[in-house]
Amino acid sequence: MATVLICRRFPRLSRVTTFSTTAKCQAESGSSKSKQKKEENPETANTRTESVAKIQLLNPLDYRVLYNPSAYAKSRAASQQHAARNSGQALGDTFTSPGTAQVQHTFGTASSQALPPLRNALPKPKSKPLLEQTISAWLSAAQTKEEAGNEKTETHDSKEDPRVFQKGRPEYRSLSYDKFEPIETLPLEEGDSILHSVAVCKGNQSPGTTTDYFRKLSRLPVEQHTALVSEPRFNTLCRCAVKNIGLFSTSDLIDILKACVRLAVPPTHPLLNACENEFCRRVWDMNLDQLLLVADCWRCLDRSVPSYLSILFSYANRHWKDLTLPQFVQLVYIIGEGRRSPADLTQKVESMILKYLDSFTLEELGAICLGLFKSLSGISDHVMRKIADRVSLQLEDMSTYALVNVLKMLRYTRMDHLPLLKELGKVIPSRIPTVNIQGIMHIALTCSSLHYFDEGVMAAVALALPSKVTYCRSKDAAKFLWSFGCLDYEPPNEEEFYSSLIEQMHRKCHEFEKFPEHLLTGLLGLAFVKRFPEELIDYALRDEFVRKTRGSKYELKKDLFTLSKSVEIECPSYQGNRLPPQLYQEITEMVLNFAEQEIYVRPEIVEAASLLESMLGGPEYVKNHMILPHTRSSDLEVHLAMDGHPVPFNIKGSIADKKLKDIGVSLTDDLMTQLIKGRSNGQSPMEMENEARTPGQERGEEARTPRAGDRAALSRGALIADARLQVEPKSGRDLEAPPTLTLNRQPRRVKLAIQVSNRNHYCYCSKRLLGLHCLKRRQLQQLGYVVVELPFWEWFPLLKRTRLEKLSYLHYKVFDPALLRRA
């Protein structure tokens, strides 16, 4: 195939990536690291005029991209063969059709320079300026028709893939419509004869004749169906059926509905309106097989029938004990496709799952999980664990499609089923190349949602994705970026992986108009791993987009806040859009109000703050707050002088503490005399100091002076600290701050951000920090803080130990000499 050189957009990144745009940088990075650029999204191959965008590329000289459609294209025949072998390709709900026209948006740039590199940066040539290059469409006019013809899309059927379970038992033939059932094709001449009879009789046929005509016409060749449905004589036949709708037997009416499915009658057709009303009227005179078959036909016609489903569910609720296994599975499938869960069936569904658990096929288990997931049905941990137990033992024998459906429900119920997840790591990496893009997305998203890191799974996902990236919806690209960012994992092919996804986010920008949450999801995932595509950020923070987020069904203010503040801290040269100050204030207040009610009051944090106050000398030495509100977790802030002694800084805490503690002080004649004259006659300076000390000061002094038992333990060497920080135990003031440090003096100091972590900050069963908390600690360090962690595996067990053991641990953490050296 001929190779065509075209121009492409590579979005400006805050970190310079290894897909260098100069021959010089390619030579420096080695030929083994150079990667051939892949083709653009086939959806954008439109002849309509596209809007243009100006971008800036780093080191642009000798910039070339090789256009190679075969690198992305996957033969449809191969896909179909695989589908025949393995019905397990996973599929999510789609919101764009393959024929949807793609509109290219223009991302405005407010600055003339790319964001500064943060890490893994390549050296910039000293004298080479940035090139400002204008590009129009993603595919240039140079693309030939032959190349366009070679572009393929992944093949999957959102209606048929979830129905694979129906092929596992013959009983489903009476419960569902099988469009692949072989039927004898009706000759065109006979079809024309039927239509002629309809025209002659003017639609006055008997119900039996009308039913027979529908059966026969539905057997016409598929290519004739569209023309038939728009044929006036066929509409005459439909009007006849509507007029006599009450005269048909139930079986005849079902046959007419099945004929409409075969003919792909539009879901809003008047005949279907009449059929739905009639079936709703007859529900209580039908048997369950007929009811489920009719519901299945409505699904095949893609017609929403909430009234019919409500009556069906009421019928099923009344006859629950009579449900057979196939009827139950088909009912759960219908519940899922209807996207609603009848509350009165929840407990009965669970009981049926437990009843038939060992009898379900693996495909039926997958169908049940998908139905529960689509209908947002709650399920108890006990039942979900039983399903996971069964699946983990036969995971190798399960199709990937069914397995992904189980993973969806595992994610929805937040079930940390370690045996299944471990087995997943053994089975799924080798399957990843054969799974469609939405299935791969759900695998990655399950791992990140459960905070479960398996490098084998994630690396396999990353390696397979660049060649499939043009099949990603905006939702898929965003979830991939979030999943990898959440787990703070950068795969071996990180530059190719991230650059391909960022490009796809650009291609799919028109989808963000309707689904703004996807853009923010993707950008936050990138921020976790220190990647900031300037044009996408600028677009996300513009006023028009911020207004769109308010119409989303999700609360997106906090995501906007996290993104904007992260850019402010980590990308100081960014010149694009920012959130307005009033919105900053509104979100900050919202986050802080939540923190006061839910975070600051957590026992592990309250205990640490209280003990630190006791150890350091009072509330003026510790502040329990959010240093970075946009990271949505609290910090215990402590300041140390460069000689290691604590520095009081929390003025509000000190004032508030004194206001509370000073209540009830008696104003005696002696105290007035002391305040006016300095001290009473005959008192020594030490006696004067003790007498004038307020109750608040008395408590603070007591807190700073350990009890005898505390001093004994400290003197036994329980603490590891610098010699300068240790005072002789006999003094009784070994944890006291030097009196010379006051609020009026601000010497050079070390600011500590003490993190009281918990399990939700880490990957499951590991000490691997999650992306959001990596971002937080990175930004704290950039702002000059030294991060000190009280990890949950150390601090939580200590909460049950003695006060002195906890004080000793905190003293070791705060007065670690290495902190001063690091600062």
Coordinates of N, CA, C and O in Angstrom, one line a residue, residues 318-459:
R318 N -46.2 -12.2 41.4 CA -47.3 -13.0 41.9 C -47.0 -14.5 41.7 O -47.4 -15.4 42.5
H319 N -46.3 -14.8 40.6 CA -46.1 -16.2 40.2 C -44.6 -16.6 40.4 O -44.1 -17.5 39.7
W320 N -44.0 -16.0 41.4 CA -42.5 -16.1 41.6 C -42.1 -17.6 41.8 O -41.1 -18.1 41.3
K321 N -42.8 -18.3 42.6 CA -42.5 -19.7 43.0 C -42.5 -20.6 41.8 O -42.0 -21.7 41.8
D322 N -43.2 -20.2 40.7 CA -43.4 -21.1 39.6 C -42.3 -20.9 38.5 O -42.3 -21.6 37.5
L323 N -41.4 -19.9 38.7 CA -40.4 -19.6 37.7 C -39.4 -20.7 37.5 O -38.9 -21.2 38.5
T324 N -39.2 -21.1 36.3 CA -38.1 -22.1 36.0 C -36.8 -21.3 35.9 O -36.8 -20.1 35.8
L325 N -35.7 -22.1 35.8 CA -34.4 -21.4 35.7 C -34.4 -20.6 34.4 O -34.0 -19.4 34.5
P326 N -34.7 -21.1 33.2 CA -34.6 -20.2 32.0 C -35.5 -19.0 32.1 O -35.2 -17.9 31.6
Q327 N -36.7 -19.2 32.7 CA -37.6 -18.1 32.8 C -37.0 -17.0 33.7 O -37.2 -15.8 33.4
F328 N -36.4 -17.4 34.8 CA -35.8 -16.4 35.7 C -34.6 -15.7 35.0 O -34.6 -14.4 35.1
V329 N -33.8 -16.4 34.3 CA -32.7 -15.7 33.6 C -33.2 -14.7 32.6 O -32.7 -13.6 32.5
Q330 N -34.2 -15.2 31.8 CA -34.8 -14.3 30.8 C -35.4 -13.1 31.4 O -35.3 -12.0 30.9
L331 N -36.0 -13.3 32.6 CA -36.7 -12.1 33.3 C -35.6 -11.1 33.7 O -35.8 -9.9 33.6
V332 N -34.5 -11.6 34.3 CA -33.4 -10.7 34.7 C -32.8 -10.0 33.5 O -32.5 -8.8 33.6
Y333 N -32.7 -10.7 32.4 CA -32.3 -10.0 31.1 C -33.2 -8.9 30.7 O -32.8 -7.8 30.4
I334 N -34.5 -9.1 30.8 CA -35.5 -8.1 30.4 C -35.4 -6.9 31.4 O -35.5 -5.8 31.0
I335 N -35.3 -7.2 32.7 CA -35.1 -6.2 33.7 C -34.0 -5.3 33.4 O -34.0 -4.0 33.4
G336 N -32.8 -5.9 33.0 CA -31.7 -5.1 32.6 C -31.9 -4.3 31.4 O -31.5 -3.1 31.4
E337 N -32.5 -4.8 30.4 CA -32.7 -4.1 29.1 C -33.7 -3.0 29.3 O -33.7 -2.0 28.6
G338 N -34.6 -3.1 30.3 CA -35.5 -2.1 30.6 C -35.0 -1.0 31.4 O -35.6 0.1 31.7
R339 N -33.8 -1.2 32.0 CA -33.0 -0.2 32.8 C -33.8 0.2 34.0 O -33.7 1.4 34.5
R340 N -34.6 -0.7 34.6 CA -35.2 -0.3 35.8 C -35.4 -1.6 36.7 O -35.6 -2.7 36.2
S341 N -35.2 -1.4 38.0 CA -35.3 -2.5 38.9 C -36.5 -2.4 39.7 O -36.7 -1.5 40.5
P342 N -37.4 -3.4 39.6 CA -38.6 -3.4 40.5 C -38.2 -3.7 42.0 O -37.6 -4.7 42.3
A343 N -38.5 -2.8 42.9 CA -38.0 -2.9 44.2 C -38.5 -4.1 44.9 O -37.8 -4.8 45.7
D344 N -39.8 -4.5 44.6 CA -40.3 -5.6 45.3 C -39.8 -7.0 44.9 O -40.1 -8.0 45.4
L345 N -38.9 -7.0 43.8 CA -38.4 -8.2 43.3 C -36.9 -8.5 43.8 O -36.4 -9.5 43.6
T346 N -36.3 -7.5 44.5 CA -34.9 -7.6 44.8 C -34.6 -8.8 45.6 O -33.7 -9.6 45.3
Q347 N -35.3 -9.0 46.7 CA -35.0 -10.1 47.6 C -35.3 -11.4 46.9 O -34.6 -12.4 47.1
K348 N -36.4 -11.4 46.1 CA -36.7 -12.7 45.4 C -35.7 -13.0 44.4 O -35.4 -14.2 44.1
V349 N -35.1 -12.0 43.7 CA -34.0 -12.3 42.7 C -32.8 -12.9 43.4 O -32.3 -13.9 42.9
E350 N -32.5 -12.4 44.6 CA -31.4 -13.0 45.3 C -31.6 -14.4 45.7 O -30.8 -15.3 45.6
S351 N -32.8 -14.7 46.2 CA -33.2 -16.1 46.6 C -33.1 -17.0 45.4 O -32.6 -18.2 45.6
M352 N -33.5 -16.6 44.2 CA -33.5 -17.4 43.1 C -32.0 -17.6 42.6 O -31.7 -18.7 42.1
I353 N -31.2 -16.6 42.7 CA -29.8 -16.8 42.4 C -29.2 -17.9 43.2 O -28.4 -18.8 42.7
L354 N -29.4 -17.8 44.5 CA -28.9 -18.8 45.4 C -29.4 -20.2 45.2 O -28.7 -21.2 45.3
K355 N -30.7 -20.2 44.8 CA -31.4 -21.5 44.5 C -30.8 -22.2 43.3 O -30.5 -23.4 43.4
Y356 N -30.5 -21.5 42.3 CA -30.0 -22.1 41.0 C -28.5 -21.9 40.8 O -28.0 -22.2 39.7
L357 N -27.8 -21.4 41.8 CA -26.4 -21.0 41.5 C -25.5 -22.0 40.9 O -24.8 -21.8 39.9
D358 N -25.6 -23.3 41.4 CA -24.8 -24.3 40.8 C -25.3 -24.9 39.5 O -24.6 -25.6 38.8
S359 N -26.5 -24.5 39.1 CA -27.1 -25.0 37.9 C -27.0 -24.0 36.7 O -27.1 -24.4 35.5
F360 N -26.7 -22.7 37.0 CA -26.5 -21.8 35.9 C -25.3 -22.1 35.0 O -24.3 -22.6 35.6
T361 N -25.4 -21.9 33.7 CA -24.2 -21.9 32.9 C -23.4 -20.7 33.2 O -23.9 -19.7 33.7
L362 N -22.2 -20.7 32.8 CA -21.3 -19.5 33.0 C -21.9 -18.3 32.2 O -21.8 -17.1 32.6
E363 N -22.5 -18.5 31.0 CA -23.1 -17.5 30.2 C -24.3 -16.9 30.9 O -24.6 -15.7 30.9
E364 N -25.1 -17.8 31.6 CA -26.2 -17.3 32.3 C -25.8 -16.5 33.5 O -26.5 -15.5 33.8
L365 N -24.8 -16.8 34.2 CA -24.3 -16.0 35.3 C -23.9 -14.6 34.8 O -24.1 -13.6 35.4
G366 N -23.2 -14.6 33.6 CA -22.8 -13.3 33.0 C -24.1 -12.5 32.7 O -24.1 -11.3 32.9
A367 N -25.1 -13.2 32.1 CA -26.3 -12.4 31.8 C -27.0 -11.9 33.0 O -27.6 -10.8 33.0
I368 N -27.0 -12.7 34.1 CA -27.7 -12.2 35.3 C -26.9 -11.0 35.9 O -27.5 -10.0 36.2
C369 N -25.6 -11.0 35.9 CA -24.8 -9.9 36.4 C -25.0 -8.6 35.5 O -25.2 -7.5 36.0
L370 N -25.1 -8.8 34.2 CA -25.3 -7.7 33.3 C -26.7 -7.1 33.5 O -26.9 -5.9 33.5
G371 N -27.7 -8.0 33.7 CA -29.1 -7.4 34.0 C -29.1 -6.6 35.2 O -29.8 -5.6 35.3
L372 N -28.5 -7.1 36.3 CA -28.5 -6.4 37.6 C -27.7 -5.1 37.4 O -28.1 -4.1 38.0
F373 N -26.6 -5.1 36.7 CA -25.8 -3.9 36.5 C -26.5 -2.9 35.7 O -26.6 -1.7 36.1
K374 N -27.2 -3.3 34.6 CA -27.9 -2.3 33.8 C -29.1 -1.7 34.5 O -29.4 -0.5 34.3
S375 N -29.7 -2.4 35.3 CA -30.9 -1.9 36.1 C -30.5 -1.3 37.4 O -31.4 -0.9 38.1
L376 N -29.2 -1.2 37.7 CA -28.8 -0.6 38.9 C -29.4 -1.3 40.1 O -29.8 -0.7 41.1
S377 N -29.5 -2.6 40.0 CA -30.1 -3.4 41.1 C -29.1 -3.6 42.2 O -28.0 -4.1 42.0
G378 N -29.6 -3.3 43.4 CA -28.7 -3.7 44.6 C -28.7 -5.2 44.8 O -29.6 -5.9 44.5
I379 N -27.6 -5.6 45.3 CA -27.4 -7.0 45.6 C -26.5 -7.2 46.8 O -25.6 -6.4 46.9
S380 N -26.8 -8.1 47.7 CA -26.1 -8.2 48.9 C -24.7 -8.7 48.7 O -24.4 -9.4 47.7
D381 N -23.8 -8.3 49.6 CA -22.4 -8.8 49.5 C -22.4 -10.4 49.5 O -21.6 -11.0 48.9
H382 N -23.3 -10.9 50.3 CA -23.3 -12.4 50.4 C -23.6 -13.0 49.1 O -22.8 -14.0 48.7
V383 N -24.6 -12.6 48.4 CA -24.9 -13.2 47.1 C -23.8 -12.9 46.0 O -23.4 -13.8 45.3
M384 N -23.3 -11.7 46.0 CA -22.2 -11.3 45.1 C -21.0 -12.2 45.3 O -20.3 -12.6 44.4
R385 N -20.7 -12.4 46.6 CA -19.5 -13.2 46.9 C -19.7 -14.7 46.4 O -18.8 -15.3 46.0
K386 N -21.0 -15.2 46.6 CA -21.3 -16.5 46.1 C -21.1 -16.6 44.6 O -20.5 -17.6 44.1
I387 N -21.5 -15.6 43.8 CA -21.3 -15.6 42.4 C -19.8 -15.6 42.1 O -19.4 -16.3 41.2
A388 N -19.1 -14.7 42.7 CA -17.7 -14.6 42.5 C -16.9 -15.9 42.8 O -16.0 -16.3 42.2
D389 N -17.4 -16.6 43.9 CA -16.8 -17.9 44.3 C -16.9 -18.9 43.1 O -16.0 -19.6 42.8
R390 N -18.1 -18.9 42.6 CA -18.4 -19.9 41.5 C -17.6 -19.5 40.3 O -17.0 -20.4 39.6
V391 N -17.5 -18.2 39.9 CA -16.8 -17.8 38.7 C -15.3 -18.0 38.8 O -14.6 -18.5 37.9
S392 N -14.8 -17.8 40.0 CA -13.3 -17.9 40.2 C -12.8 -19.3 40.0 O -11.6 -19.5 39.6
L393 N -13.7 -20.3 40.2 CA -13.3 -21.7 40.0 C -13.3 -22.1 38.5 O -12.7 -23.1 38.2
Q394 N -14.0 -21.4 37.7 CA -14.2 -21.8 36.3 C -13.9 -20.6 35.3 O -14.3 -20.6 34.2
L395 N -13.0 -19.7 35.8 CA -12.8 -18.5 35.0 C -12.2 -18.8 33.6 O -12.5 -18.1 32.6
E396 N -11.3 -19.8 33.5 CA -10.7 -20.1 32.3 C -11.8 -20.6 31.2 O -11.6 -20.4 30.0
D397 N -12.9 -21.2 31.7 CA -13.9 -21.7 30.8 C -14.9 -20.7 30.4 O -15.8 -21.0 29.6
M398 N -14.8 -19.5 31.0 CA -15.9 -18.5 30.8 C -15.5 -17.6 29.6 O -14.3 -17.3 29.4
S399 N -16.5 -17.3 28.8 CA -16.2 -16.3 27.7 C -15.8 -15.0 28.3 O -16.3 -14.6 29.4
T400 N -15.1 -14.2 27.5 CA -14.6 -12.9 28.0 C -15.8 -12.0 28.2 O -15.9 -11.2 29.2
Y401 N -16.8 -12.1 27.3 CA -18.0 -11.2 27.5 C -18.7 -11.5 28.8 O -19.1 -10.5 29.5
A402 N -19.0 -12.7 29.1 CA -19.6 -13.1 30.4 C -18.8 -12.7 31.6 O -19.3 -12.1 32.6
L403 N -17.5 -12.9 31.5 CA -16.6 -12.5 32.5 C -16.6 -11.0 32.8 O -16.7 -10.5 34.0
V404 N -16.6 -10.2 31.7 CA -16.7 -8.7 31.9 C -18.0 -8.3 32.6 O -18.0 -7.4 33.4
N405 N -19.1 -9.0 32.3 CA -20.3 -8.7 32.9 C -20.3 -8.9 34.4 O -20.8 -8.2 35.2
V406 N -19.6 -10.0 34.8 CA -19.4 -10.3 36.2 C -18.5 -9.2 36.9 O -18.8 -8.7 38.0
L407 N -17.5 -8.7 36.1 CA -16.6 -7.7 36.7 C -17.4 -6.4 36.8 O -17.1 -5.6 37.8
K408 N -18.3 -6.1 35.9 CA -19.2 -4.9 36.1 C -19.9 -4.9 37.4 O -20.0 -3.9 38.1
M409 N -20.5 -6.1 37.7 CA -21.3 -6.1 39.0 C -20.4 -6.2 40.2 O -20.7 -5.6 41.2
L410 N -19.2 -6.8 40.0 CA -18.2 -6.7 41.1 C -17.8 -5.3 41.4 O -17.7 -4.9 42.6
R411 N -17.7 -4.5 40.4 CA -17.3 -3.1 40.5 C -18.5 -2.3 41.2 O -18.3 -1.5 42.1
Y412 N -19.7 -2.6 40.7 CA -20.8 -1.9 41.2 C -21.1 -2.2 42.7 O -21.5 -1.3 43.5
T413 N -20.8 -3.4 43.2 CA -21.0 -3.7 44.6 C -19.8 -3.5 45.4 O -19.8 -3.7 46.6
R414 N -18.7 -3.0 44.8 CA -17.4 -2.8 45.5 C -16.9 -4.0 46.2 O -16.5 -4.0 47.4
M415 N -17.0 -5.1 45.5 CA -16.6 -6.4 46.1 C -15.2 -6.7 45.9 O -14.7 -6.9 44.7
D416 N -14.4 -6.8 46.9 CA -13.0 -7.1 46.8 C -12.7 -8.6 46.9 O -12.3 -9.1 48.0
H417 N -13.1 -9.3 45.9 CA -13.0 -10.8 45.9 C -11.6 -11.2 45.3 O -11.4 -11.3 44.1
L418 N -10.7 -11.4 46.3 CA -9.3 -11.6 45.9 C -9.1 -12.8 45.0 O -8.3 -12.8 44.1
P419 N -9.7 -14.0 45.3 CA -9.4 -15.1 44.5 C -9.8 -14.9 43.0 O -9.1 -15.3 42.1
L420 N -11.0 -14.2 42.8 CA -11.3 -13.9 41.4 C -10.4 -12.9 40.7 O -10.0 -13.1 39.6
L421 N -9.9 -11.9 41.5 CA -9.0 -10.9 40.9 C -7.7 -11.6 40.6 O -7.1 -11.2 39.6
K422 N -7.2 -12.4 41.4 CA -5.9 -13.1 41.2 C -6.1 -14.0 39.9 O -5.2 -14.1 39.1
E423 N -7.2 -14.7 39.8 CA -7.4 -15.6 38.7 C -7.5 -14.7 37.4 O -7.1 -15.2 36.3
L424 N -8.1 -13.6 37.5 CA -8.2 -12.6 36.4 C -6.8 -12.3 35.9 O -6.6 -12.2 34.6
G425 N -5.9 -12.1 36.8 CA -4.5 -11.8 36.4 C -3.8 -12.9 35.6 O -2.9 -12.6 34.8
K426 N -4.3 -14.1 35.8 CA -3.7 -15.2 35.1 C -4.3 -15.4 33.7 O -3.6 -15.8 32.8
V427 N -5.6 -15.2 33.6 CA -6.4 -15.5 32.4 C -6.5 -14.4 31.4 O -6.3 -14.6 30.2
I428 N -6.7 -13.2 31.9 CA -7.2 -12.1 31.0 C -6.0 -11.5 30.1 O -6.3 -11.1 29.0
P429 N -4.8 -11.4 30.6 CA -3.8 -10.7 29.7 C -3.7 -11.3 28.3 O -3.6 -10.5 27.4
S430 N -3.7 -12.6 28.2 CA -3.5 -13.2 26.9 C -4.8 -13.0 26.0 O -4.7 -13.1 24.8
R431 N -5.9 -12.7 26.6 CA -7.1 -12.5 25.9 C -7.3 -11.1 25.4 O -8.1 -10.8 24.5
I432 N -6.6 -10.1 26.1 CA -6.9 -8.7 25.8 C -6.8 -8.4 24.3 O -7.7 -7.6 23.8
P433 N -5.8 -8.9 23.5 CA -5.8 -8.5 22.1 C -7.1 -8.8 21.3 O -7.3 -8.2 20.3
T434 N -7.8 -9.8 21.8 CA -9.0 -10.2 21.0 C -10.3 -9.6 21.6 O -11.4 -9.9 21.0
V435 N -10.2 -8.8 22.6 CA -11.4 -8.2 23.2 C -11.6 -6.8 22.6 O -10.7 -6.1 22.3
N436 N -12.9 -6.5 22.4 CA -13.2 -5.1 21.8 C -12.9 -4.0 22.8 O -12.7 -4.3 24.0
I437 N -12.9 -2.8 22.4 CA -12.3 -1.7 23.2 C -13.2 -1.5 24.4 O -12.6 -1.2 25.5
Q438 N -14.5 -1.6 24.3 CA -15.3 -1.4 25.5 C -15.1 -2.4 26.5 O -15.2 -2.2 27.7
G439 N -14.9 -3.7 26.1 CA -14.6 -4.7 27.1 C -13.3 -4.5 27.8 O -13.2 -4.7 29.0
I440 N -12.3 -4.1 27.0 CA -11.0 -3.7 27.7 C -11.2 -2.6 28.7 O -10.6 -2.6 29.7
M441 N -12.0 -1.6 28.3 CA -12.2 -0.5 29.2 C -12.8 -0.9 30.5 O -12.4 -0.5 31.6
H442 N -13.8 -1.9 30.4 CA -14.4 -2.3 31.7 C -13.5 -3.1 32.5 O -13.6 -3.1 33.8
I443 N -12.6 -3.9 31.9 CA -11.5 -4.6 32.7 C -10.6 -3.6 33.4 O -10.4 -3.8 34.6
A444 N -10.1 -2.6 32.7 CA -9.3 -1.6 33.4 C -10.0 -0.9 34.5 O -9.5 -0.6 35.5
L445 N -11.3 -0.5 34.2 CA -12.0 0.3 35.1 C -12.4 -0.5 36.4 O -12.4 0.0 37.5
T446 N -12.6 -1.8 36.2 CA -12.9 -2.6 37.4 C -11.6 -2.7 38.3 O -11.8 -2.5 39.5
C447 N -10.5 -2.8 37.7 CA -9.2 -2.8 38.5 C -9.1 -1.5 39.3 O -8.8 -1.5 40.5
S448 N -9.3 -0.4 38.6 CA -9.1 0.9 39.3 C -10.2 1.2 40.3 O -9.9 1.7 41.4
S449 N -11.4 0.8 40.0 CA -12.5 1.1 40.9 C -12.3 0.3 42.2 O -12.7 0.8 43.3
L450 N -11.8 -0.9 42.1 CA -11.6 -1.7 43.3 C -10.2 -1.5 43.8 O -9.8 -2.1 44.8
H451 N -9.4 -0.5 43.3 CA -8.1 -0.2 43.7 C -7.2 -1.4 43.7 O -6.3 -1.5 44.5
Y452 N -7.4 -2.2 42.7 CA -6.6 -3.5 42.6 C -5.6 -3.3 41.5 O -6.0 -3.2 40.3
F453 N -4.3 -3.4 41.8 CA -3.3 -3.2 40.8 C -2.7 -4.6 40.4 O -2.1 -5.3 41.3
D454 N -2.8 -4.9 39.2 CA -2.2 -6.1 38.6 C -1.4 -5.6 37.4 O -2.0 -5.3 36.3
E455 N -0.1 -5.6 37.5 CA 0.7 -5.0 36.4 C 0.5 -5.8 35.1 O 0.6 -5.2 34.0
G456 N 0.4 -7.1 35.2 CA 0.2 -7.9 34.0 C -1.0 -7.5 33.2 O -1.0 -7.4 32.0
V457 N -2.1 -7.3 33.9 CA -3.4 -6.9 33.3 C -3.3 -5.5 32.7 O -3.6 -5.3 31.5
M458 N -2.8 -4.6 33.5 CA -2.7 -3.2 33.0 C -1.7 -3.0 31.9 O -1.9 -2.2 30.9
A459 N -0.6 -3.7 31.9 CA 0.4 -3.7 30.8 C -0.2 -4.2 29.5 O 0.0 -3.7 28.4

